[in-house]
């Protein structure tokens, strides 16, 4: 970071924490300035967050922790120079293990996902826009363009591009999140979806003699995020031990060489393995958990989408439909869950006051309704603000439970993920159609209301007028 920029951040931060006379002690960790203040009441979180170069503020452990990022040392040095503080090393307290709780684990996971996925949202939204055009102009709605038409083909592959190359895009964003060379992150994503590797699906293959269960990782995020997380440590190790004269060549090569079996033989197949058993466990609820089973799948389906496991569920549904011709359990839940995702965007739109975030929430909601693309809503709202995720899960469960209670037992089509998902209830009894649609509406409305009333902290700056 340039000295002028670091000094400006330090100057504004010092002013917002009440000046040097209010500071008992200030240290830093890898990403945060950590202040012990005489009077914490003078600190206004919103003012801190408005400082250009500050990523956020956390109040924890009796400290005011101001998140600056990996260049925090530069800001800390300027801060010490400005206020004549003693320039000490990294905060030793920060090196201690924090108390591990379910809440801290959950927040850590959501923070990691949000940090990796937030910067990727523009690409997701851009592709989702083209998917929305296909849905509107294509044969399913206005029938302006036909399948096979050049424009239809163009819109389709552009709409699919961001999702197919998700590992490459997230390879870059997750590398930035974990302080890894972004080019290495991109390379690992490209390795996961290379045509030669994908062509080995179903064939015996080994990595250094280690058996590799080859899977398709297009549209997945878990393998690349986990791989880049571990690779950040591997890269730092080789950067330390490889001599400077040859580091630029051998450190990246050694890093990738070490990561190949970890990424291809462990993290990648683990997602598919876990997904298989998670989906199997969800299907086992049929006939055992009653209406609760449909509610649980409707609630958890967005989690499957986040991890890429939803494709295992959809594949299983195609198998069910090919043999039975209908499904009265998981397909019903997936349809209902699609409407709960739509509700998040609409609820957030009415609750948010920040004009930019409000417009984004509306675009996410419309994209989910028309194109059936849920990722912008999940990553742009749920993981960013966290509490809307609770509303999403609860709304899906309520709608799914209603479907189970009223005996919506027949979906005649594998449901789409947009507003036409409700059409999967056609072809059976009138009660089945009516209650299926009502279940979808309940999921949509209840999620929107839960997000509106309970989805944001009262101090969240984006809901301030």
Tab-separated table of C-alpha atoms in Angstrom:
chain	number	residue	atom	x	y	z
A	1	UNK	CA	0.000	0.000	0.000
A	2	UNK	CA	1.263	3.459	-0.854
A	3	UNK	CA	2.451	5.501	2.098
A	4	UNK	CA	0.002	8.356	1.381
A	5	UNK	CA	-2.998	6.030	1.315
A	6	UNK	CA	-1.926	4.182	4.472
A	7	UNK	CA	-1.386	7.479	6.277
A	8	UNK	CA	-4.815	8.797	5.248
A	9	UNK	CA	-6.520	5.648	6.536
A	10	UNK	CA	-4.544	5.853	9.793
A	11	UNK	CA	-5.441	9.520	10.239
A	12	UNK	CA	-9.185	8.943	9.731
A	13	UNK	CA	-9.225	5.840	11.937
A	14	UNK	CA	-7.424	7.653	14.753
A	15	UNK	CA	-9.952	10.470	14.557
A	16	UNK	CA	-12.920	8.067	14.699
A	17	UNK	CA	-11.610	6.184	17.751
A	18	UNK	CA	-11.435	9.410	19.746
A	19	UNK	CA	-7.836	10.439	19.116
A	20	UNK	CA	-4.628	9.201	20.673
A	21	UNK	CA	-5.698	10.231	24.198
A	22	UNK	CA	-8.545	7.707	24.063
A	23	UNK	CA	-6.261	4.798	23.060
A	24	UNK	CA	-4.927	2.587	25.854
A	25	UNK	CA	-3.225	0.171	23.496
A	26	UNK	CA	-3.199	-0.600	19.789
A	27	UNK	CA	-1.721	-3.654	18.098
A	28	UNK	CA	-2.429	-5.470	14.858
A	29	UNK	CA	-2.939	-9.025	13.625
A	30	UNK	CA	-2.843	-10.264	10.026
A	31	UNK	CA	-5.774	-8.139	8.848
A	32	UNK	CA	-7.006	-5.950	11.720
A	33	UNK	CA	-6.020	-2.982	13.833
A	34	UNK	CA	-6.882	-3.935	17.425
A	35	UNK	CA	-7.666	-1.033	19.772
A	36	UNK	CA	-8.132	-1.076	23.536
A	37	UNK	CA	-9.944	2.186	24.216
A	38	UNK	CA	-10.671	4.121	27.388
A	39	UNK	CA	-14.136	4.975	26.109
A	40	UNK	CA	-15.626	2.768	23.407
A	41	UNK	CA	-18.863	4.778	23.251
A	42	UNK	CA	-17.211	7.444	21.090
A	43	UNK	CA	-16.788	4.950	18.252
A	44	UNK	CA	-19.572	5.018	15.672
A	45	UNK	CA	-19.389	1.830	13.603
A	46	UNK	CA	-20.969	3.416	10.544
A	47	UNK	CA	-18.371	6.200	10.518
A	48	UNK	CA	-15.556	3.659	10.685
A	49	UNK	CA	-17.035	1.629	7.810
A	50	UNK	CA	-17.291	4.764	5.661
A	51	UNK	CA	-13.504	5.224	5.723
A	52	UNK	CA	-12.106	4.360	2.316
A	53	UNK	CA	-9.796	1.393	2.749
A	54	UNK	CA	-11.543	0.004	5.841
A	55	UNK	CA	-13.354	-3.285	5.247
A	56	UNK	CA	-15.333	-3.479	8.476
A	57	UNK	CA	-15.364	-3.226	12.252
A	58	UNK	CA	-15.687	-5.957	14.887
A	59	UNK	CA	-16.251	-5.538	18.616
A	60	UNK	CA	-14.839	-8.584	20.379
A	61	UNK	CA	-12.689	-9.526	23.355
A	62	UNK	CA	-12.897	-6.025	24.829
A	63	UNK	CA	-11.359	-4.572	21.670
A	64	UNK	CA	-12.413	-2.446	18.749
A	65	UNK	CA	-11.055	-4.384	15.769
A	66	UNK	CA	-10.905	-2.467	12.495
A	67	UNK	CA	-10.527	-4.695	9.448
A	68	UNK	CA	-8.051	-3.295	6.918
A	69	UNK	CA	-6.851	-6.426	5.136
A	70	UNK	CA	-3.403	-7.898	4.472
A	71	UNK	CA	-1.826	-4.422	4.204
A	72	UNK	CA	-2.721	-3.618	7.819
A	73	UNK	CA	0.962	-3.409	8.797
A	74	UNK	CA	1.428	-0.341	6.589
A	75	UNK	CA	-1.528	1.423	8.197
A	76	UNK	CA	-0.356	0.398	11.672
A	77	UNK	CA	3.089	1.881	11.064
A	78	UNK	CA	1.569	5.176	9.936
A	79	UNK	CA	-0.791	5.146	12.926
A	80	UNK	CA	2.122	4.719	15.333
A	81	UNK	CA	4.013	7.501	13.587
A	82	UNK	CA	1.048	9.890	13.730
A	83	UNK	CA	0.234	9.362	17.401
A	84	UNK	CA	3.677	8.442	18.740
A	85	UNK	CA	2.513	4.952	19.718
A	86	UNK	CA	5.116	2.281	20.344
A	87	UNK	CA	5.393	0.203	17.169
A	88	UNK	CA	5.023	-3.405	18.351
A	89	UNK	CA	4.782	-6.699	16.489
A	90	UNK	CA	1.602	-8.631	15.764
A	91	UNK	CA	-0.912	-8.774	18.612
A	92	UNK	CA	-0.014	-11.898	20.634
A	93	UNK	CA	-3.611	-12.228	21.780
A	94	UNK	CA	-4.682	-12.556	18.151
A	95	UNK	CA	-2.468	-15.609	17.819
A	96	UNK	CA	-4.324	-17.416	20.599
A	97	UNK	CA	-7.104	-19.719	19.649
A	98	UNK	CA	-10.505	-18.133	19.917
A	99	UNK	CA	-13.177	-20.038	21.788
A	100	UNK	CA	-14.794	-22.372	19.283
A	101	UNK	CA	-18.590	-22.399	19.308
A	102	UNK	CA	-21.226	-23.413	16.796
A	103	UNK	CA	-21.896	-19.726	16.231
A	104	UNK	CA	-18.227	-18.912	15.598
A	105	UNK	CA	-17.897	-21.863	13.230
A	106	UNK	CA	-21.042	-20.860	11.355
A	107	UNK	CA	-19.974	-17.220	11.133
A	108	UNK	CA	-16.519	-18.276	9.989
A	109	UNK	CA	-17.937	-20.408	7.196
A	110	UNK	CA	-20.328	-17.669	6.069
A	111	UNK	CA	-17.549	-15.066	6.226
A	112	UNK	CA	-15.305	-17.256	4.072
A	113	UNK	CA	-18.057	-17.943	1.539
A	114	UNK	CA	-19.082	-14.291	1.469
A	115	UNK	CA	-15.478	-13.178	0.993
A	116	UNK	CA	-14.979	-15.651	-1.838
A	117	UNK	CA	-18.340	-15.193	-3.548
A	118	UNK	CA	-19.021	-11.494	-3.047
A	119	UNK	CA	-16.488	-10.318	-5.655
A	120	UNK	CA	-17.825	-12.936	-8.096
A	121	UNK	CA	-21.388	-11.581	-8.012
A	122	UNK	CA	-20.980	-9.200	-11.012
A	123	UNK	CA	-20.071	-12.167	-13.223
A	124	UNK	CA	-22.966	-14.219	-11.821
A	125	UNK	CA	-25.439	-11.388	-12.334
A	126	UNK	CA	-24.208	-10.714	-15.883
A	127	UNK	CA	-24.654	-14.351	-16.922
A	128	UNK	CA	-27.966	-14.535	-15.054
A	129	UNK	CA	-29.205	-11.564	-17.105
A	130	UNK	CA	-28.659	-13.520	-20.317
A	131	UNK	CA	-30.334	-16.582	-18.807
A	132	UNK	CA	-33.278	-14.329	-17.992
A	133	UNK	CA	-33.443	-13.131	-21.608
A	134	UNK	CA	-33.549	-16.761	-22.778
A	135	UNK	CA	-36.380	-17.464	-20.341
A	136	UNK	CA	-38.381	-14.417	-21.484
A	137	UNK	CA	-37.738	-14.481	-25.235
A	138	UNK	CA	-37.514	-18.254	-25.648
A	139	UNK	CA	-40.260	-20.800	-26.349
A	140	UNK	CA	-41.202	-21.080	-22.679
A	141	UNK	CA	-42.674	-17.569	-22.569
A	142	UNK	CA	-42.827	-15.083	-25.467
A	143	UNK	CA	-41.527	-17.513	-28.102
A	144	UNK	CA	-39.714	-14.702	-29.936
A	145	UNK	CA	-36.611	-16.803	-30.562
A	146	UNK	CA	-36.547	-20.544	-31.165
A	147	UNK	CA	-34.121	-23.150	-29.884
A	148	UNK	CA	-31.323	-23.532	-32.447
A	149	UNK	CA	-31.563	-19.901	-33.540
A	150	UNK	CA	-28.169	-18.116	-33.444
A	151	UNK	CA	-29.396	-15.518	-30.959
A	152	UNK	CA	-30.881	-18.225	-28.753
A	153	UNK	CA	-27.585	-20.131	-28.840
A	154	UNK	CA	-25.567	-16.993	-28.095
A	155	UNK	CA	-27.724	-15.996	-25.129
A	156	UNK	CA	-27.677	-19.552	-23.802
A	157	UNK	CA	-23.925	-20.115	-23.745
A	158	UNK	CA	-23.219	-16.620	-22.433
A	159	UNK	CA	-25.818	-17.237	-19.722
A	160	UNK	CA	-24.139	-20.514	-18.798
A	161	UNK	CA	-20.538	-19.253	-18.997
A	162	UNK	CA	-20.126	-17.877	-15.478
A	163	UNK	CA	-21.691	-20.961	-13.940
A	164	UNK	CA	-19.713	-23.469	-16.001
A	165	UNK	CA	-16.449	-21.664	-15.256
A	166	UNK	CA	-17.341	-21.069	-11.621
A	167	UNK	CA	-14.187	-22.830	-10.375
A	168	UNK	CA	-12.010	-20.441	-12.389
A	169	UNK	CA	-13.863	-17.317	-11.239
A	170	UNK	CA	-13.965	-18.451	-7.619
A	171	UNK	CA	-10.361	-19.568	-8.010
A	172	UNK	CA	-9.467	-15.897	-8.415
A	173	UNK	CA	-11.763	-14.494	-5.706
A	174	UNK	CA	-10.918	-17.164	-3.115
A	175	UNK	CA	-7.195	-16.679	-3.774
A	176	UNK	CA	-7.628	-12.976	-2.986
A	177	UNK	CA	-9.564	-13.901	0.156
A	178	UNK	CA	-6.840	-16.268	1.399
A	179	UNK	CA	-3.948	-13.981	0.403
A	180	UNK	CA	-2.776	-16.365	-2.322
A	181	UNK	CA	-1.372	-15.316	-5.699
A	182	UNK	CA	-4.614	-14.972	-7.734
A	183	UNK	CA	-2.999	-16.507	-10.813
A	184	UNK	CA	-2.410	-19.742	-8.895
A	185	UNK	CA	-6.050	-19.725	-7.808
A	186	UNK	CA	-7.180	-19.321	-11.417
A	187	UNK	CA	-4.871	-22.127	-12.509
A	188	UNK	CA	-6.281	-24.517	-9.901
A	189	UNK	CA	-9.821	-23.714	-11.054
A	190	UNK	CA	-8.815	-24.348	-14.670
A	191	UNK	CA	-7.261	-27.685	-13.707
A	192	UNK	CA	-10.517	-28.815	-12.090
A	193	UNK	CA	-12.547	-28.257	-15.279
A	194	UNK	CA	-9.938	-29.016	-17.953
A	195	UNK	CA	-11.586	-31.015	-20.789
A	196	UNK	CA	-8.991	-33.786	-20.567
A	197	UNK	CA	-9.634	-34.249	-16.862
A	198	UNK	CA	-13.410	-34.107	-17.294
A	199	UNK	CA	-13.109	-36.676	-20.086
A	200	UNK	CA	-11.720	-39.147	-17.539
A	201	UNK	CA	-15.034	-39.377	-15.665
A	202	UNK	CA	-15.881	-43.039	-15.179
A	203	UNK	CA	-12.391	-44.174	-16.144
A	204	UNK	CA	-9.577	-45.391	-13.868
A	205	UNK	CA	-7.074	-42.606	-13.168
A	206	UNK	CA	-4.375	-41.942	-10.601
A	207	UNK	CA	-2.435	-38.894	-9.418
A	208	UNK	CA	1.117	-39.951	-8.452
A	209	UNK	CA	-0.305	-43.451	-8.065
A	210	UNK	CA	-3.134	-42.285	-5.785
A	211	UNK	CA	-6.558	-43.420	-7.083
A	212	UNK	CA	-8.666	-40.477	-8.248
A	213	UNK	CA	-12.446	-40.626	-8.503
A	214	UNK	CA	-12.869	-38.088	-11.311
A	215	UNK	CA	-15.951	-35.882	-11.087
A	216	UNK	CA	-17.276	-32.868	-12.967
A	217	UNK	CA	-16.583	-29.714	-10.978
A	218	UNK	CA	-18.245	-27.227	-13.331
A	219	UNK	CA	-20.551	-24.930	-11.328
A	220	UNK	CA	-19.049	-26.148	-8.024
A	221	UNK	CA	-17.339	-23.953	-5.436
A	222	UNK	CA	-16.418	-26.177	-2.489
A	223	UNK	CA	-13.434	-27.993	-4.076
A	224	UNK	CA	-11.793	-24.789	-5.308
A	225	UNK	CA	-12.373	-22.849	-2.086
A	226	UNK	CA	-10.942	-25.654	0.059
A	227	UNK	CA	-8.045	-26.180	-2.359
A	228	UNK	CA	-7.085	-22.505	-2.391
A	229	UNK	CA	-7.377	-22.288	1.378
A	230	UNK	CA	-4.830	-25.090	1.812
A	231	UNK	CA	-2.759	-23.856	-1.134
A	232	UNK	CA	-2.310	-20.464	0.549
A	233	UNK	CA	-0.333	-22.204	3.314
A	234	UNK	CA	1.582	-24.424	0.893
A	235	UNK	CA	2.572	-21.405	-1.220
A	236	UNK	CA	3.780	-19.460	1.814
A	237	UNK	CA	5.874	-22.454	2.865
A	238	UNK	CA	7.650	-22.671	-0.484
A	239	UNK	CA	8.066	-18.889	-0.613
A	240	UNK	CA	10.025	-19.181	2.641
A	241	UNK	CA	12.212	-22.183	1.816
A	242	UNK	CA	12.955	-21.678	-1.902
A	243	UNK	CA	15.949	-19.354	-2.509
A	244	UNK	CA	15.037	-15.938	-3.872
A	245	UNK	CA	16.934	-16.374	-7.135
A	246	UNK	CA	14.753	-19.282	-8.281
A	247	UNK	CA	11.611	-18.632	-6.193
A	248	UNK	CA	9.542	-17.107	-9.003
A	249	UNK	CA	9.802	-20.319	-11.030
A	250	UNK	CA	10.016	-23.159	-8.530
A	251	UNK	CA	7.748	-21.953	-5.715
A	252	UNK	CA	4.568	-21.845	-7.893
A	253	UNK	CA	5.491	-25.133	-9.594
A	254	UNK	CA	6.146	-26.940	-6.305
A	255	UNK	CA	2.941	-25.490	-4.852
A	256	UNK	CA	0.766	-26.821	-7.680
A	257	UNK	CA	2.609	-30.162	-7.637
A	258	UNK	CA	1.796	-30.623	-3.941
A	259	UNK	CA	-1.813	-29.514	-4.391
A	260	UNK	CA	-2.710	-31.847	-7.274
A	261	UNK	CA	-3.439	-34.967	-5.187
A	262	UNK	CA	-5.068	-32.892	-2.439
A	263	UNK	CA	-7.422	-31.103	-4.847
A	264	UNK	CA	-8.113	-33.918	-7.318
A	265	UNK	CA	-8.118	-36.939	-4.992
A	266	UNK	CA	-9.427	-35.486	-1.722
A	267	UNK	CA	-11.378	-32.228	-1.852
A	268	UNK	CA	-13.080	-32.781	-5.213
A	269	UNK	CA	-14.350	-36.335	-4.695
A	270	UNK	CA	-15.178	-35.583	-1.044
A	271	UNK	CA	-17.853	-33.126	-2.159
A	272	UNK	CA	-19.444	-35.691	-4.456
A	273	UNK	CA	-19.140	-38.421	-1.805
A	274	UNK	CA	-20.726	-36.278	0.894
A	275	UNK	CA	-23.395	-35.082	-1.542
A	276	UNK	CA	-24.367	-38.647	-2.385
A	277	UNK	CA	-24.959	-39.526	1.254
A	278	UNK	CA	-26.595	-36.207	2.133
A	279	UNK	CA	-29.086	-36.610	-0.704
A	280	UNK	CA	-29.592	-40.266	0.217
A	281	UNK	CA	-30.316	-39.187	3.767
A	282	UNK	CA	-32.858	-36.620	2.583
A	283	UNK	CA	-34.663	-39.181	0.409
A	284	UNK	CA	-34.755	-41.568	3.375
A	285	UNK	CA	-37.011	-39.089	5.183
A	286	UNK	CA	-39.851	-39.953	2.789
A	287	UNK	CA	-42.477	-41.981	4.597
A	288	UNK	CA	-40.716	-41.525	7.928
A	289	UNK	CA	-40.755	-37.823	8.776
A	290	UNK	CA	-44.053	-36.997	7.073
A	291	UNK	CA	-44.629	-33.350	6.279
A	292	UNK	CA	-41.439	-32.438	8.165
A	293	UNK	CA	-39.366	-34.269	5.541
A	294	UNK	CA	-40.616	-32.077	2.690
A	295	UNK	CA	-40.098	-29.018	4.885
A	296	UNK	CA	-36.511	-30.018	5.661
A	297	UNK	CA	-35.574	-30.559	2.013
A	298	UNK	CA	-37.217	-27.266	1.015
A	299	UNK	CA	-35.232	-25.520	3.755
A	300	UNK	CA	-31.891	-27.193	3.022
A	301	UNK	CA	-31.994	-27.077	-0.780
A	302	UNK	CA	-30.260	-23.639	-0.937
A	303	UNK	CA	-27.420	-25.120	1.126
A	304	UNK	CA	-27.105	-27.885	-1.459
A	305	UNK	CA	-26.977	-25.205	-4.168
A	306	UNK	CA	-24.164	-23.404	-2.347
A	307	UNK	CA	-22.077	-26.555	-2.124
A	308	UNK	CA	-22.927	-27.882	-5.588
A	309	UNK	CA	-24.623	-30.947	-4.079
A	310	UNK	CA	-27.966	-29.969	-5.605
A	311	UNK	CA	-26.884	-31.597	-8.866
A	312	UNK	CA	-26.806	-34.953	-7.080
A	313	UNK	CA	-30.403	-34.367	-5.980
A	314	UNK	CA	-31.548	-33.262	-9.439
A	315	UNK	CA	-29.855	-36.278	-11.036
A	316	UNK	CA	-31.622	-38.549	-8.558
A	317	UNK	CA	-34.940	-36.883	-9.440
A	318	UNK	CA	-34.436	-37.564	-13.140
A	319	UNK	CA	-33.920	-41.212	-12.273
A	320	UNK	CA	-37.100	-41.237	-10.169
A	321	UNK	CA	-39.141	-39.658	-12.968
A	322	UNK	CA	-37.750	-42.049	-15.560
A	323	UNK	CA	-39.048	-45.006	-13.557
A	324	UNK	CA	-42.172	-43.733	-11.754
A	325	UNK	CA	-43.174	-40.760	-13.908
A	326	UNK	CA	-43.780	-38.553	-10.859
A	327	UNK	CA	-42.405	-37.716	-7.413
A	328	UNK	CA	-44.270	-36.639	-4.317
A	329	UNK	CA	-41.392	-35.765	-2.072
A	330	UNK	CA	-38.118	-34.137	-3.125
A	331	UNK	CA	-39.479	-32.591	-6.331
A	332	UNK	CA	-42.236	-30.893	-4.345
A	333	UNK	CA	-39.671	-29.531	-1.893
A	334	UNK	CA	-37.378	-28.226	-4.652
A	335	UNK	CA	-40.263	-26.353	-6.262
A	336	UNK	CA	-41.261	-24.755	-2.959
A	337	UNK	CA	-37.652	-23.898	-2.139
A	338	UNK	CA	-37.292	-21.990	-5.424
A	339	UNK	CA	-40.001	-19.603	-4.274
A	340	UNK	CA	-38.373	-19.037	-0.894
A	341	UNK	CA	-35.205	-17.918	-2.714
A	342	UNK	CA	-37.291	-15.450	-4.729
A	343	UNK	CA	-38.762	-14.112	-1.476
A	344	UNK	CA	-35.344	-13.182	-0.101
A	345	UNK	CA	-34.691	-10.678	-2.878
A	346	UNK	CA	-38.112	-9.067	-2.554
A	347	UNK	CA	-38.002	-8.869	1.253
A	348	UNK	CA	-34.519	-7.350	1.132
A	349	UNK	CA	-35.620	-4.863	-1.543
A	350	UNK	CA	-38.323	-3.412	0.708
A	351	UNK	CA	-36.099	-3.409	3.816
A	352	UNK	CA	-32.862	-1.968	2.451
A	353	UNK	CA	-32.511	1.819	2.272
A	354	UNK	CA	-29.138	2.090	0.569
A	355	UNK	CA	-30.108	2.831	-3.031
A	356	UNK	CA	-27.391	0.729	-4.614
A	357	UNK	CA	-28.037	-2.321	-2.422
A	358	UNK	CA	-31.791	-1.886	-2.801
A	359	UNK	CA	-31.496	-1.943	-6.601
A	360	UNK	CA	-29.234	-4.996	-6.436
A	361	UNK	CA	-31.699	-6.844	-4.202
A	362	UNK	CA	-34.503	-6.161	-6.674
A	363	UNK	CA	-32.384	-7.390	-9.573
A	364	UNK	CA	-31.511	-10.544	-7.618
A	365	UNK	CA	-35.188	-11.175	-6.887
A	366	UNK	CA	-36.249	-10.639	-10.501
A	367	UNK	CA	-33.425	-12.867	-11.727
A	368	UNK	CA	-34.580	-15.652	-9.407
A	369	UNK	CA	-38.221	-15.236	-10.444
A	370	UNK	CA	-37.668	-15.082	-14.197
A	371	UNK	CA	-34.418	-16.938	-14.850
A	372	UNK	CA	-34.398	-19.201	-11.814
A	373	UNK	CA	-30.827	-18.226	-10.934
A	374	UNK	CA	-30.461	-18.376	-7.171
A	375	UNK	CA	-26.744	-17.674	-6.717
A	376	UNK	CA	-26.977	-13.834	-6.793
A	377	UNK	CA	-29.581	-13.927	-4.016
A	378	UNK	CA	-27.726	-16.484	-1.915
A	379	UNK	CA	-24.285	-14.887	-2.192
A	380	UNK	CA	-25.330	-11.251	-2.617
A	381	UNK	CA	-27.815	-11.143	0.262
A	382	UNK	CA	-27.815	-14.253	2.458
A	383	UNK	CA	-24.098	-14.771	3.029
A	384	UNK	CA	-23.386	-11.035	2.981
A	385	UNK	CA	-25.859	-10.080	5.716
A	386	UNK	CA	-26.135	-13.589	7.279
A	387	UNK	CA	-29.549	-13.196	8.956
A	388	UNK	CA	-31.513	-13.377	5.665
A	389	UNK	CA	-30.183	-16.934	5.421
A	390	UNK	CA	-32.254	-17.835	8.484
A	391	UNK	CA	-35.335	-16.341	6.817
A	392	UNK	CA	-34.595	-18.331	3.655
A	393	UNK	CA	-34.371	-21.635	5.519
A	394	UNK	CA	-37.423	-20.897	7.675
A	395	UNK	CA	-39.567	-19.762	4.725
A	396	UNK	CA	-38.675	-22.862	2.743
A	397	UNK	CA	-39.544	-25.085	5.694
A	398	UNK	CA	-42.921	-23.387	6.231
A	399	UNK	CA	-43.913	-23.744	2.577
A	400	UNK	CA	-42.669	-27.334	2.411
A	401	UNK	CA	-44.452	-28.276	5.632
A	402	UNK	CA	-47.718	-26.889	4.243
A	403	UNK	CA	-47.292	-28.983	1.101
A	404	UNK	CA	-46.754	-32.069	3.233
A	405	UNK	CA	-49.687	-31.343	5.541
A	406	UNK	CA	-52.122	-30.809	2.661
A	407	UNK	CA	-51.055	-33.938	0.814
A	408	UNK	CA	-49.279	-32.413	-2.174
A	409	UNK	CA	-47.815	-35.742	-3.207
A	410	UNK	CA	-47.491	-35.494	-6.952
A	411	UNK	CA	-45.061	-33.491	-9.040
A	412	UNK	CA	-45.326	-34.564	-12.656
A	413	UNK	CA	-42.193	-32.753	-13.850
A	414	UNK	CA	-38.707	-32.200	-12.510
A	415	UNK	CA	-39.284	-28.615	-11.303
A	416	UNK	CA	-37.505	-25.699	-12.882
A	417	UNK	CA	-35.979	-23.128	-10.542
A	418	UNK	CA	-37.961	-20.089	-11.724
A	419	UNK	CA	-41.588	-19.069	-11.291
A	420	UNK	CA	-42.655	-21.863	-13.643
A	421	UNK	CA	-41.593	-24.375	-10.990
A	422	UNK	CA	-45.220	-24.313	-9.820
A	423	UNK	CA	-46.239	-25.957	-13.114
A	424	UNK	CA	-44.811	-29.246	-11.873
A	425	UNK	CA	-48.042	-29.798	-9.933
A	426	UNK	CA	-50.208	-29.882	-13.069
A	427	UNK	CA	-51.575	-33.137	-14.435
A	428	UNK	CA	-52.980	-34.547	-11.199
A	429	UNK	CA	-55.952	-33.640	-8.985
A	430	UNK	CA	-57.209	-30.089	-8.648
A	431	UNK	CA	-56.415	-30.152	-4.934
A	432	UNK	CA	-52.849	-31.145	-5.752
A	433	UNK	CA	-52.456	-28.166	-8.085
A	434	UNK	CA	-54.116	-25.657	-5.755
A	435	UNK	CA	-52.248	-26.734	-2.625
A	436	UNK	CA	-48.959	-26.980	-4.514
A	437	UNK	CA	-49.283	-23.398	-5.736
A	438	UNK	CA	-50.391	-22.227	-2.279
A	439	UNK	CA	-47.307	-23.896	-0.765
A	440	UNK	CA	-45.100	-21.983	-3.201
A	441	UNK	CA	-46.843	-18.697	-2.393
A	442	UNK	CA	-46.497	-19.368	1.341
A	443	UNK	CA	-42.771	-20.002	0.929
A	444	UNK	CA	-42.374	-16.786	-1.075
A	445	UNK	CA	-44.417	-14.562	1.256
A	446	UNK	CA	-43.161	-16.002	4.550
A	447	UNK	CA	-39.526	-15.707	3.441
A	448	UNK	CA	-40.029	-12.131	2.261
A	449	UNK	CA	-41.671	-11.180	5.573
A	450	UNK	CA	-39.030	-12.929	7.688
A	451	UNK	CA	-36.237	-11.224	5.749
A	452	UNK	CA	-38.000	-7.855	5.968
A	453	UNK	CA	-38.661	-7.959	9.721
A	454	UNK	CA	-35.784	-10.075	11.056
A	455	UNK	CA	-33.165	-10.288	8.304
A	456	UNK	CA	-30.972	-7.337	9.228
A	457	UNK	CA	-29.306	-6.033	12.383
A	458	UNK	CA	-30.712	-2.698	13.473
A	459	UNK	CA	-27.224	-1.176	13.193
A	460	UNK	CA	-26.705	-2.441	9.644
A	461	UNK	CA	-25.742	0.658	7.657
A	462	UNK	CA	-27.590	-0.450	4.514
A	463	UNK	CA	-30.970	-0.264	6.248
A	464	UNK	CA	-30.420	3.229	7.624
A	465	UNK	CA	-32.481	5.934	5.980
